């Protein structure tokens, strides 16, 4: 079932989660264990992130370094298939521009269609860690918008080869990312929302936001999107802060602000357990307020911490 169908049929705010594939070499049990813990809250859908390749340098003979390309968290499509099969749940694979040319994207979408997957979240992807700027593949997409165009074309039965006849139309419900505190590369919020609206005008059916810790940032973003003419559901992305280190790591990696009140609570916590508790309580407060405001879904970035998500969900749903 499509994410938008789940939303349209719901009487109240839905629960959904995002999970990361395990590191290469690990088995799928960590995913199943997390799902087993969270199934009691009936997630409407489960997003599975996609992780592009990275460069690593391995020492070889005489202390020389050899550059190798590795994908540390492969398995997105396999996990989606496994989740659908085992839990009869709707997986949402993330599809990114980075590392893919158009032909590879087309083939990946064919795989997902054959697996009966109804939803995709289309994203540009971040730059390779050691490179400062995002570089598309030769014959790949530069922006999520262009990847969206390819997915929409396949929904219309248009493949890359214009000579293909009697083609199957895929039927993906396509989501895109939005940033309550602006995407880090955007010169300003107005420009970022203009591009977001373009994605919606060209076929995106819902938006999932980057994490945020200040609900006012979300409400303000939502207001600006509505004023710009964006009418699709906007799903808030939720992540509890669970360690003192995250006070600096999260802003560094995700370009989001931390409200003073939350930072004070964390900084005055004495033990690691106190910090975690402060983060959980802050997140519960955020979720209750968002739910009372009528958001369609609360979408949790579990990041391998299903027990914490479960504690929060128990208080909120
Ligand atoms: P875009 O929509 O392409 O926007 C990128 C930047 O370009 C923005 O600043 C935008 O304002 C600007 N822009 C957009 N269109 C145009 C245009 N036509 N011309 C000029 N400028 C333009 N990354 C992963 O690698 N894997 C994941 O699984 C993943 N999941 C995510 C899930 C969510 C909910 C979110 C919010 C992010 C996720 N990311 C993931 C991170 C994401 O890939 C990065 O934030 C990336 O830098 C931007 O992706 P985007 O789809 O928002 O890009």
GROMACS .gro file of C-alpha atoms and ligand atoms in nm:
model
  370
    1UNK     CA    1   0.000   0.000   0.000
    2UNK     CA    2   0.116   0.352  -0.073
    3UNK     CA    3   0.231   0.591   0.202
    4UNK     CA    4  -0.036   0.837   0.086
    5UNK     CA    5  -0.305   0.568   0.114
    6UNK     CA    6  -0.196   0.494   0.471
    7UNK     CA    7  -0.224   0.865   0.549
    8UNK     CA    8  -0.560   0.908   0.379
    9UNK     CA    9  -0.711   0.613   0.563
   10UNK     CA   10  -0.572   0.705   0.906
   11UNK     CA   11  -0.791   0.856   1.175
   12UNK     CA   12  -0.495   0.971   1.384
   13UNK     CA   13  -0.122   1.035   1.357
   14UNK     CA   14   0.063   0.727   1.228
   15UNK     CA   15   0.389   0.577   1.351
   16UNK     CA   16   0.670   0.500   1.105
   17UNK     CA   17   1.042   0.434   1.126
   18UNK     CA   18   1.364   0.458   0.930
   19UNK     CA   19   1.626   0.186   0.966
   20UNK     CA   20   1.984   0.153   0.844
   21UNK     CA   21   2.115  -0.163   0.678
   22UNK     CA   22   2.368  -0.341   0.902
   23UNK     CA   23   2.740  -0.293   0.840
   24UNK     CA   24   2.883  -0.526   0.575
   25UNK     CA   25   2.967  -0.862   0.731
   26UNK     CA   26   2.680  -0.850   0.983
   27UNK     CA   27   2.363  -1.052   0.941
   28UNK     CA   28   2.007  -0.925   0.919
   29UNK     CA   29   1.916  -1.026   1.277
   30UNK     CA   30   1.964  -0.673   1.414
   31UNK     CA   31   1.696  -0.552   1.172
   32UNK     CA   32   1.455  -0.831   1.267
   33UNK     CA   33   1.519  -0.771   1.639
   34UNK     CA   34   1.443  -0.400   1.597
   35UNK     CA   35   1.130  -0.477   1.397
   36UNK     CA   36   1.012  -0.736   1.652
   37UNK     CA   37   1.040  -0.469   1.920
   38UNK     CA   38   0.858  -0.201   1.721
   39UNK     CA   39   0.582  -0.406   1.555
   40UNK     CA   40   0.358  -0.354   1.860
   41UNK     CA   41   0.315   0.009   1.744
   42UNK     CA   42   0.206  -0.105   1.396
   43UNK     CA   43   0.442   0.102   1.183
   44UNK     CA   44   0.256   0.217   0.872
   45UNK     CA   45   0.576   0.192   0.669
   46UNK     CA   46   0.948   0.137   0.719
   47UNK     CA   47   1.209   0.341   0.536
   48UNK     CA   48   1.539   0.171   0.458
   49UNK     CA   49   1.830   0.406   0.392
   50UNK     CA   50   2.071   0.371   0.102
   51UNK     CA   51   2.444   0.413   0.158
   52UNK     CA   52   2.671   0.501  -0.125
   53UNK     CA   53   3.030   0.392  -0.166
   54UNK     CA   54   3.317   0.547   0.028
   55UNK     CA   55   3.691   0.554  -0.034
   56UNK     CA   56   3.911   0.377   0.219
   57UNK     CA   57   4.287   0.355   0.219
   58UNK     CA   58   4.437   0.013   0.302
   59UNK     CA   59   4.802  -0.034   0.385
   60UNK     CA   60   4.969  -0.271   0.136
   61UNK     CA   61   5.338  -0.361   0.081
   62UNK     CA   62   5.611  -0.128   0.209
   63UNK     CA   63   5.363   0.089   0.395
   64UNK     CA   64   5.206   0.206   0.068
   65UNK     CA   65   4.839   0.296   0.079
   66UNK     CA   66   4.592   0.158  -0.172
   67UNK     CA   67   4.268   0.344  -0.238
   68UNK     CA   68   3.967   0.111  -0.235
   69UNK     CA   69   3.600   0.176  -0.293
   70UNK     CA   70   3.365   0.011  -0.043
   71UNK     CA   71   2.999   0.027   0.046
   72UNK     CA   72   2.984  -0.019   0.419
   73UNK     CA   73   2.608  -0.074   0.444
   74UNK     CA   74   2.483  -0.263   0.140
   75UNK     CA   75   2.153  -0.453   0.136
   76UNK     CA   76   1.878  -0.191   0.105
   77UNK     CA   77   1.675  -0.380  -0.155
   78UNK     CA   78   1.725  -0.717   0.018
   79UNK     CA   79   1.609  -0.574   0.352
   80UNK     CA   80   1.299  -0.424   0.189
   81UNK     CA   81   1.210  -0.761   0.037
   82UNK     CA   82   1.276  -0.940   0.368
   83UNK     CA   83   1.058  -0.693   0.564
   84UNK     CA   84   0.771  -0.725   0.320
   85UNK     CA   85   0.791  -1.103   0.328
   86UNK     CA   86   0.834  -1.145   0.704
   87UNK     CA   87   0.613  -0.866   0.843
   88UNK     CA   88   0.373  -0.789   0.554
   89UNK     CA   89   0.471  -0.430   0.600
   90UNK     CA   90   0.530  -0.154   0.345
   91UNK     CA   91   0.899  -0.087   0.301
   92UNK     CA   92   1.019   0.242   0.153
   93UNK     CA   93   1.363   0.203  -0.003
   94UNK     CA   94   1.566   0.521  -0.040
   95UNK     CA   95   1.691   0.577  -0.392
   96UNK     CA   96   1.979   0.819  -0.442
   97UNK     CA   97   2.148   0.993  -0.735
   98UNK     CA   98   2.500   0.946  -0.596
   99UNK     CA   99   2.685   0.649  -0.742
  100UNK     CA  100   2.415   0.562  -0.996
  101UNK     CA  101   2.386   0.632  -1.365
  102UNK     CA  102   2.039   0.644  -1.520
  103UNK     CA  103   2.055   0.288  -1.655
  104UNK     CA  104   2.144   0.151  -1.308
  105UNK     CA  105   1.861   0.353  -1.157
  106UNK     CA  106   1.619   0.215  -1.411
  107UNK     CA  107   1.726  -0.141  -1.334
  108UNK     CA  108   1.699  -0.081  -0.959
  109UNK     CA  109   1.345   0.053  -1.003
  110UNK     CA  110   1.255  -0.253  -1.212
  111UNK     CA  111   1.378  -0.478  -0.927
  112UNK     CA  112   1.165  -0.285  -0.676
  113UNK     CA  113   0.861  -0.302  -0.902
  114UNK     CA  114   0.902  -0.677  -0.946
  115UNK     CA  115   0.927  -0.715  -0.567
  116UNK     CA  116   0.588  -0.546  -0.531
  117UNK     CA  117   0.729  -0.244  -0.348
  118UNK     CA  118   0.487   0.048  -0.375
  119UNK     CA  119   0.692   0.336  -0.235
  120UNK     CA  120   1.028   0.503  -0.285
  121UNK     CA  121   1.193   0.807  -0.128
  122UNK     CA  122   1.405   0.985  -0.390
  123UNK     CA  123   1.710   1.177  -0.273
  124UNK     CA  124   2.021   1.327  -0.415
  125UNK     CA  125   2.249   1.169  -0.154
  126UNK     CA  126   2.541   1.331   0.022
  127UNK     CA  127   2.885   1.382  -0.130
  128UNK     CA  128   3.135   1.099  -0.085
  129UNK     CA  129   3.278   1.154   0.266
  130UNK     CA  130   3.627   1.249   0.146
  131UNK     CA  131   3.492   1.484  -0.123
  132UNK     CA  132   3.350   1.821  -0.031
  133UNK     CA  133   3.096   1.856  -0.313
  134UNK     CA  134   2.837   1.623  -0.456
  135UNK     CA  135   2.940   1.494  -0.799
  136UNK     CA  136   2.689   1.308  -1.011
  137UNK     CA  137   2.799   1.000  -1.202
  138UNK     CA  138   2.863   1.041  -1.574
  139UNK     CA  139   2.510   1.004  -1.712
  140UNK     CA  140   2.371   1.022  -1.358
  141UNK     CA  141   2.143   1.276  -1.192
  142UNK     CA  142   2.262   1.598  -1.031
  143UNK     CA  143   1.954   1.670  -0.820
  144UNK     CA  144   1.677   1.465  -0.660
  145UNK     CA  145   1.441   1.648  -0.898
  146UNK     CA  146   1.595   1.473  -1.199
  147UNK     CA  147   1.583   1.132  -1.032
  148UNK     CA  148   1.218   1.205  -0.952
  149UNK     CA  149   1.159   1.278  -1.322
  150UNK     CA  150   1.299   0.935  -1.412
  151UNK     CA  151   1.077   0.759  -1.156
  152UNK     CA  152   0.769   0.956  -1.272
  153UNK     CA  153   0.850   0.868  -1.634
  154UNK     CA  154   0.857   0.497  -1.543
  155UNK     CA  155   0.521   0.541  -1.370
  156UNK     CA  156   0.405   0.660  -1.713
  157UNK     CA  157   0.563   0.359  -1.886
  158UNK     CA  158   0.852   0.564  -2.028
  159UNK     CA  159   1.188   0.391  -2.004
  160UNK     CA  160   1.529   0.524  -2.113
  161UNK     CA  161   1.511   0.345  -2.448
  162UNK     CA  162   1.238   0.524  -2.644
  163UNK     CA  163   1.213   0.224  -2.880
  164UNK     CA  164   1.074  -0.006  -2.608
  165UNK     CA  165   0.713  -0.094  -2.688
  166UNK     CA  166   0.424  -0.217  -2.470
  167UNK     CA  167   0.612  -0.120  -2.156
  168UNK     CA  168   0.484  -0.179  -1.803
  169UNK     CA  169   0.395   0.127  -1.600
  170UNK     CA  170   0.540   0.118  -1.251
  171UNK     CA  171   0.317   0.258  -0.979
  172UNK     CA  172   0.547   0.403  -0.716
  173UNK     CA  173   0.429   0.654  -0.459
  174UNK     CA  174   0.725   0.892  -0.453
  175UNK     CA  175   0.838   1.086  -0.146
  176UNK     CA  176   1.109   1.352  -0.120
  177UNK     CA  177   1.314   1.518   0.156
  178UNK     CA  178   1.250   1.862   0.309
  179UNK     CA  179   1.454   2.065   0.555
  180UNK     CA  180   1.282   2.269   0.832
  181UNK     CA  181   1.613   2.445   0.895
  182UNK     CA  182   1.711   2.463   0.525
  183UNK     CA  183   1.938   2.229   0.330
  184UNK     CA  184   2.298   2.319   0.409
  185UNK     CA  185   2.383   2.410   0.050
  186UNK     CA  186   2.077   2.626  -0.015
  187UNK     CA  187   2.152   3.000  -0.012
  188UNK     CA  188   1.830   3.068   0.180
  189UNK     CA  189   1.504   2.908   0.287
  190UNK     CA  190   1.307   3.066   0.004
  191UNK     CA  191   1.529   2.910  -0.259
  192UNK     CA  192   1.521   2.569  -0.085
  193UNK     CA  193   1.140   2.573  -0.068
  194UNK     CA  194   1.121   2.678  -0.434
  195UNK     CA  195   1.313   2.364  -0.533
  196UNK     CA  196   1.106   2.155  -0.293
  197UNK     CA  197   0.789   2.285  -0.459
  198UNK     CA  198   0.934   2.193  -0.796
  199UNK     CA  199   0.975   1.833  -0.674
  200UNK     CA  200   0.612   1.830  -0.559
  201UNK     CA  201   0.481   1.996  -0.875
  202UNK     CA  202   0.666   1.734  -1.079
  203UNK     CA  203   0.523   1.432  -0.897
  204UNK     CA  204   0.636   1.395  -0.534
  205UNK     CA  205   0.337   1.291  -0.323
  206UNK     CA  206   0.469   1.357   0.024
  207UNK     CA  207   0.764   1.512   0.208
  208UNK     CA  208   0.967   1.367   0.496
  209UNK     CA  209   1.171   1.619   0.691
  210UNK     CA  210   1.519   1.619   0.825
  211UNK     CA  211   1.531   1.575   1.204
  212UNK     CA  212   1.476   1.886   1.417
  213UNK     CA  213   1.470   1.949   1.792
  214UNK     CA  214   1.267   2.267   1.794
  215UNK     CA  215   0.906   2.219   1.689
  216UNK     CA  216   0.877   2.587   1.600
  217UNK     CA  217   1.125   2.521   1.317
  218UNK     CA  218   0.890   2.252   1.180
  219UNK     CA  219   0.573   2.460   1.220
  220UNK     CA  220   0.739   2.758   1.054
  221UNK     CA  221   0.864   2.542   0.766
  222UNK     CA  222   0.521   2.387   0.723
  223UNK     CA  223   0.365   2.734   0.711
  224UNK     CA  224   0.614   2.852   0.450
  225UNK     CA  225   0.556   2.539   0.239
  226UNK     CA  226   0.178   2.591   0.250
  227UNK     CA  227   0.222   2.959   0.162
  228UNK     CA  228   0.436   2.852  -0.136
  229UNK     CA  229   0.150   2.630  -0.257
  230UNK     CA  230   0.279   2.291  -0.138
  231UNK     CA  231  -0.027   2.089  -0.038
  232UNK     CA  232   0.109   1.732   0.003
  233UNK     CA  233   0.154   1.573   0.350
  234UNK     CA  234   0.464   1.689   0.537
  235UNK     CA  235   0.594   1.418   0.770
  236UNK     CA  236   0.820   1.528   1.057
  237UNK     CA  237   1.141   1.328   1.106
  238UNK     CA  238   1.207   1.257   1.475
  239UNK     CA  239   1.532   1.173   1.647
  240UNK     CA  240   1.592   1.177   2.023
  241UNK     CA  241   1.925   1.302   2.149
  242UNK     CA  242   2.085   1.024   2.354
  243UNK     CA  243   2.438   1.134   2.440
  244UNK     CA  244   2.631   1.451   2.522
  245UNK     CA  245   2.854   1.393   2.220
  246UNK     CA  246   2.553   1.435   1.992
  247UNK     CA  247   2.527   1.801   2.098
  248UNK     CA  248   2.812   1.865   1.857
  249UNK     CA  249   2.799   1.564   1.622
  250UNK     CA  250   2.437   1.612   1.513
  251UNK     CA  251   2.470   1.981   1.415
  252UNK     CA  252   2.795   1.893   1.235
  253UNK     CA  253   2.641   1.610   1.033
  254UNK     CA  254   2.283   1.727   0.988
  255UNK     CA  255   2.307   2.108   1.003
  256UNK     CA  256   2.032   2.146   1.264
  257UNK     CA  257   2.004   2.372   1.568
  258UNK     CA  258   1.967   2.260   1.926
  259UNK     CA  259   1.728   2.470   2.139
  260UNK     CA  260   1.890   2.632   2.442
  261UNK     CA  261   1.646   2.471   2.685
  262UNK     CA  262   1.728   2.120   2.561
  263UNK     CA  263   2.103   2.186   2.562
  264UNK     CA  264   2.080   2.317   2.921
  265UNK     CA  265   1.894   2.005   3.030
  266UNK     CA  266   2.157   1.781   2.875
  267UNK     CA  267   2.453   1.979   3.001
  268UNK     CA  268   2.319   1.973   3.357
  269UNK     CA  269   2.268   1.598   3.347
  270UNK     CA  270   2.521   1.417   3.565
  271UNK     CA  271   2.540   1.068   3.417
  272UNK     CA  272   2.504   0.916   3.068
  273UNK     CA  273   2.173   0.770   3.181
  274UNK     CA  274   2.053   1.117   3.289
  275UNK     CA  275   2.149   1.258   2.949
  276UNK     CA  276   1.959   0.982   2.769
  277UNK     CA  277   1.657   1.040   2.990
  278UNK     CA  278   1.664   1.416   2.925
  279UNK     CA  279   1.681   1.348   2.548
  280UNK     CA  280   1.395   1.099   2.565
  281UNK     CA  281   1.174   1.332   2.769
  282UNK     CA  282   1.244   1.619   2.529
  283UNK     CA  283   1.152   1.397   2.235
  284UNK     CA  284   0.830   1.279   2.401
  285UNK     CA  285   0.731   1.642   2.457
  286UNK     CA  286   0.808   1.723   2.093
  287UNK     CA  287   0.606   1.424   1.967
  288UNK     CA  288   0.303   1.501   2.184
  289UNK     CA  289   0.295   1.859   2.059
  290UNK     CA  290   0.334   1.754   1.694
  291UNK     CA  291   0.063   1.492   1.733
  292UNK     CA  292  -0.172   1.744   1.895
  293UNK     CA  293  -0.105   1.972   1.597
  294UNK     CA  294  -0.231   1.694   1.370
  295UNK     CA  295   0.083   1.585   1.182
  296UNK     CA  296   0.001   1.286   0.957
  297UNK     CA  297   0.288   1.064   1.074
  298UNK     CA  298   0.568   1.072   1.331
  299UNK     CA  299   0.865   0.923   1.147
  300UNK     CA  300   1.143   0.801   1.378
  301UNK     CA  301   1.507   0.783   1.280
  302UNK     CA  302   1.582   0.473   1.488
  303UNK     CA  303   1.956   0.460   1.407
  304UNK     CA  304   1.984   0.117   1.566
  305UNK     CA  305   1.819   0.234   1.891
  306UNK     CA  306   1.488   0.054   1.876
  307UNK     CA  307   1.450   0.031   2.256
  308UNK     CA  308   1.455   0.411   2.282
  309UNK     CA  309   1.207   0.451   1.994
  310UNK     CA  310   0.985   0.194   2.162
  311UNK     CA  311   0.990   0.386   2.494
  312UNK     CA  312   0.894   0.708   2.321
  313UNK     CA  313   0.624   0.544   2.109
  314UNK     CA  314   0.470   0.388   2.419
  315UNK     CA  315   0.427   0.735   2.571
  316UNK     CA  316   0.300   0.900   2.254
  317UNK     CA  317   0.072   0.645   2.081
  318LIG     P1  318   1.796   1.795  -0.360
  318LIG     O1  319   1.650   1.806  -0.354
  318LIG     O2  320   1.858   1.763  -0.493
  318LIG     O3  321   1.857   1.933  -0.306
  318LIG     C1  322   1.997   1.948  -0.285
  318LIG     C2  323   2.033   2.097  -0.282
  318LIG     O4  324   2.022   2.152  -0.412
  318LIG     C3  325   1.942   2.183  -0.195
  318LIG     O5  326   2.022   2.284  -0.140
  318LIG     C4  327   1.840   2.241  -0.292
  318LIG     O6  328   1.791   2.366  -0.249
  318LIG     C5  329   1.921   2.254  -0.418
  318LIG     N1  330   1.848   2.224  -0.542
  318LIG     C6  331   1.751   2.131  -0.559
  318LIG     N2  332   1.713   2.125  -0.688
  318LIG     C7  333   1.789   2.215  -0.753
  318LIG     C8  334   1.799   2.254  -0.890
  318LIG     N3  335   1.720   2.200  -0.984
  318LIG     N4  336   1.892   2.349  -0.924
  318LIG     C9  337   1.972   2.404  -0.829
  318LIG     N5  338   1.966   2.371  -0.697
  318LIG    C10  339   1.878   2.277  -0.661
  318LIG     N6  340   2.127   1.039   0.205
  318LIG    C11  341   2.171   0.918   0.162
  318LIG     O7  342   2.281   0.910   0.105
  318LIG     N7  343   2.096   0.805   0.180
  318LIG    C12  344   1.975   0.807   0.240
  318LIG     O8  345   1.911   0.701   0.255
  318LIG    C13  346   1.924   0.933   0.285
  318LIG     N8  347   1.802   0.942   0.343
  318LIG    C14  348   1.752   1.065   0.378
  318LIG    C15  349   1.621   1.075   0.429
  318LIG    C16  350   1.569   1.200   0.465
  318LIG    C17  351   1.426   1.209   0.516
  318LIG    C18  352   1.648   1.317   0.453
  318LIG    C19  353   1.593   1.451   0.494
  318LIG    C20  354   1.778   1.308   0.403
  318LIG    C21  355   1.831   1.184   0.364
  318LIG     N9  356   1.959   1.171   0.309
  318LIG    C22  357   2.005   1.049   0.266
  318LIG    C23  358   2.046   1.289   0.297
  318LIG    C24  359   2.029   1.362   0.162
  318LIG     O9  360   2.071   1.278   0.058
  318LIG    C25  361   2.113   1.488   0.168
  318LIG    O10  362   2.057   1.580   0.259
  318LIG    C26  363   2.144   1.555   0.036
  318LIG    O11  364   2.251   1.647   0.058
  318LIG    C27  365   2.029   1.629  -0.029
  318LIG    O12  366   1.932   1.545  -0.077
  318LIG     P2  367   1.795   1.603  -0.138
  318LIG    O13  368   1.723   1.489  -0.195
  318LIG    O14  369   1.728   1.689  -0.041
  318LIG    O15  370   1.858   1.692  -0.259
   0.00000   0.00000   0.00000
